[in-house]
């Protein structure tokens, strides 16, 4: 492949089997967040389609990673936001990042949340979760256990790649752990890679081991009856043996094996694997200060097995992988995040080969279900989650454990392959596998009631903002604040604030990273004002302006900006201004000139169209506005190109966005948003965090300025015309990836024959010709998609046969169904919510708002409006408006 920087994306969102009420399912997983930039050298030979075990670029010499530890100081928690954040740190090389803290700080999984973001080409990624599980790591006793004062607990490492900078932040439900440190690791790069076969051939009795003899003759004879894998050595991934603690090597017994995953990228090339392993090795040994890499073995998506912890691949080396059970087991970790993709077949086969062989060395049958490990009984082959409350090794890999066990049993029995080795398979991303149009969020498929034309409606993740970031300190002494689009000429929004004592106002420039610097100038122009707002370019001279009311005369003035942090002579807009709230709203009426809004004593909101520095005649913006204690505008908060109004209810302290429609009016409100309830000031000045989107800035009760970055999400992202007319169907089911080709599909039912048809999607909003999927469906009602409830990796449907009980109809992974079975009780509970009468669609769309919970989208049958029913632990939260104009559709899914 060409030597250029390739991008690949880390998907760290849980793919959830969706809870349903009726009708249709769309995607069950969604968000793409953290871009990972791959290095140019050390690329794969022959691209990404290498056969398992074939030659690849490997290291020929030890490579010493470079580890930088960056302190993560705590911050004030009196307002909304996080408890600690690191300074941005420059990245060198193909970086791995993790977070550690002081020994002795016992932190439960649910007590801490850590995330990381990266800067690339001047743009920050969204925050991505750093996995932390207190069951990961060495046992408490021993030289690397948590009783050792030198070791440090921490998150799992994550690869960010060749980016410019990284930053971590932490929130905690209790006390923040002491001595937080962000590790930034450059794993190094070999200057003389070679194409080389696996170095450790376990089929040979004179195999080259790294420092340990083979097991006993009896054990080797046992191994001869099992499949014999080949393993890449530590030297081939460039292990610098000086980094491990040679005196801590321990041996135990092997009674079982554990399957793990690394929660790293899934789209790496074969040549990048040595760097990935070196990054994990350096983090475990240098940052967490374990004696060695925690896993006994590592397997990549090409099916290649790599030697992990030092001590001999045939021997019972005690690792640091499954807290409480390391002395009795071994572990192999799959490189990738298998909560978000399905493991390739070659990886599953590698697990079966390695586990069959390794277990047979120690006299353990791969199919055993009664292996005693300490005080508990396990199967011979387990997932990490079987030993503790962790998601590891991910839902898709965990679902394949029965297949791994079956194949391992076959290898142990025959000593030859029970089946030919499968060809490599690319990982299937369930976000895309459930996706119809290629967008990162769920899709709806709808049919027009008159023309019968089918369209794909793309949801956009729902309008949202990132958590609060510190934007400035000591703002409690300010008695008049306003946000403005760029006043200083640097294309970043600024703040204007008046000191309550001196009555001098400062112009505080935005830094483009969510904060504001020291005042570039202080002025006395607003010393007698009682209202102040940014209005954008109000007079048409290309510079952004401010509007203020004089507290004595009640006259309203325009203060034209000069683009350098100052203002020209003011001009009178109105001799008397009897409005209690005044704010800029951008171009709300669609005439390409910024407007001004003001609320009168009756609660009516008036819109004054800008006319080159003067006020046009007022028009009324319908709604009752007197119940709001915060009103602001100027920015496009919904990312649709129109100005919006943000308003907070004075009683509930919940905040809503009223989207501008471009004609001087606003649509149904979006929200509520609870993140702004503790603020005493909120403004929408424009882009603050360097994303070219309209962000929010607020002040906490303690006087801290905070910013909220606009995520860029939309409620409705667009409509894709399929060019397909569907005239005879009475049911549309967005089934997810029914046939396993990586694209979302549709299942439709013929109203005339009751037959079900599969229509395969191409991922771009189009569908192939119908294929018969099943007959006899005319008498089955309440048909709903439920994701994979049978555990075989294929999506399923449920339905109620006429006169009978609900049944599950498992998908066969191709074009039809397996034999039906009674619905599981957990699915029945989810189906028992029923259908509210005011909705005629209740569509299961998976995670539509990025909170890792399955949601519903409902249509009000009278108005044709769409509503989101956000999933919660107790069912579904209060509905949120999505969009309107859907009354003409007769089918949706």
GROMACS .gro file of N, CA and C in nm, residues 528-531 548-557 572-579 601:
model
   69
  528UNK      N    1  -2.303   5.330   3.205
  528UNK     CA    2  -2.439   5.368   3.242
  528UNK      C    3  -2.545   5.278   3.182
  529UNK      N    4  -2.505   5.159   3.136
  529UNK     CA    5  -2.600   5.070   3.069
  529UNK      C    6  -2.661   4.970   3.167
  530UNK      N    7  -2.784   4.930   3.140
  530UNK     CA    8  -2.847   4.823   3.220
  530UNK      C    9  -2.885   4.703   3.134
  531UNK      N   10  -2.868   4.711   3.001
  531UNK     CA   11  -2.884   4.597   2.912
  531UNK      C   12  -2.772   4.602   2.809
  548UNK      N   13  -2.678   4.845   2.353
  548UNK     CA   14  -2.694   4.866   2.497
  548UNK      C   15  -2.803   4.968   2.524
  549UNK      N   16  -2.868   4.953   2.641
  549UNK     CA   17  -2.969   5.051   2.683
  549UNK      C   18  -2.914   5.136   2.796
  550UNK      N   19  -2.937   5.265   2.789
  550UNK     CA   20  -2.897   5.357   2.895
  550UNK      C   21  -2.994   5.342   3.013
  551UNK      N   22  -2.940   5.323   3.132
  551UNK     CA   23  -3.023   5.295   3.249
  551UNK      C   24  -3.105   5.415   3.292
  552UNK      N   25  -3.063   5.536   3.259
  552UNK     CA   26  -3.134   5.657   3.301
  552UNK      C   27  -3.241   5.696   3.200
  553UNK      N   28  -3.201   5.716   3.077
  553UNK     CA   29  -3.296   5.764   2.975
  553UNK      C   30  -3.378   5.653   2.912
  554UNK      N   31  -3.335   5.529   2.929
  554UNK     CA   32  -3.396   5.412   2.865
  554UNK      C   33  -3.384   5.416   2.713
  555UNK      N   34  -3.290   5.494   2.662
  555UNK     CA   35  -3.266   5.497   2.519
  555UNK      C   36  -3.179   5.378   2.478
  556UNK      N   37  -3.199   5.330   2.357
  556UNK     CA   38  -3.124   5.215   2.306
  556UNK      C   39  -3.024   5.263   2.202
  557UNK      N   40  -2.897   5.218   2.216
  557UNK     CA   41  -2.791   5.264   2.129
  557UNK      C   42  -2.721   5.146   2.061
  572UNK      N   43  -2.807   5.630   1.795
  572UNK     CA   44  -2.935   5.605   1.860
  572UNK      C   45  -3.021   5.510   1.777
  573UNK      N   46  -3.070   5.407   1.840
  573UNK     CA   47  -3.164   5.316   1.775
  573UNK      C   48  -3.309   5.346   1.813
  574UNK      N   49  -3.331   5.378   1.940
  574UNK     CA   50  -3.467   5.409   1.987
  574UNK      C   51  -3.457   5.502   2.107
  575UNK      N   52  -3.533   5.614   2.110
  575UNK     CA   53  -3.523   5.708   2.222
  575UNK      C   54  -3.577   5.651   2.352
  576UNK      N   55  -3.668   5.560   2.343
  576UNK     CA   56  -3.724   5.495   2.462
  576UNK      C   57  -3.737   5.345   2.433
  577UNK      N   58  -3.686   5.266   2.523
  577UNK     CA   59  -3.686   5.120   2.504
  577UNK      C   60  -3.744   5.056   2.630
  578UNK      N   61  -3.874   5.020   2.624
  578UNK     CA   62  -3.945   4.973   2.742
  578UNK      C   63  -3.953   4.820   2.746
  579UNK      N   64  -3.846   4.757   2.703
  579UNK     CA   65  -3.841   4.611   2.703
  579UNK      C   66  -3.749   4.563   2.814
  601UNK      N   67  -4.332   4.385   2.882
  601UNK     CA   68  -4.381   4.351   3.015
  601UNK      C   69  -4.490   4.246   3.012
   0.00000   0.00000   0.00000
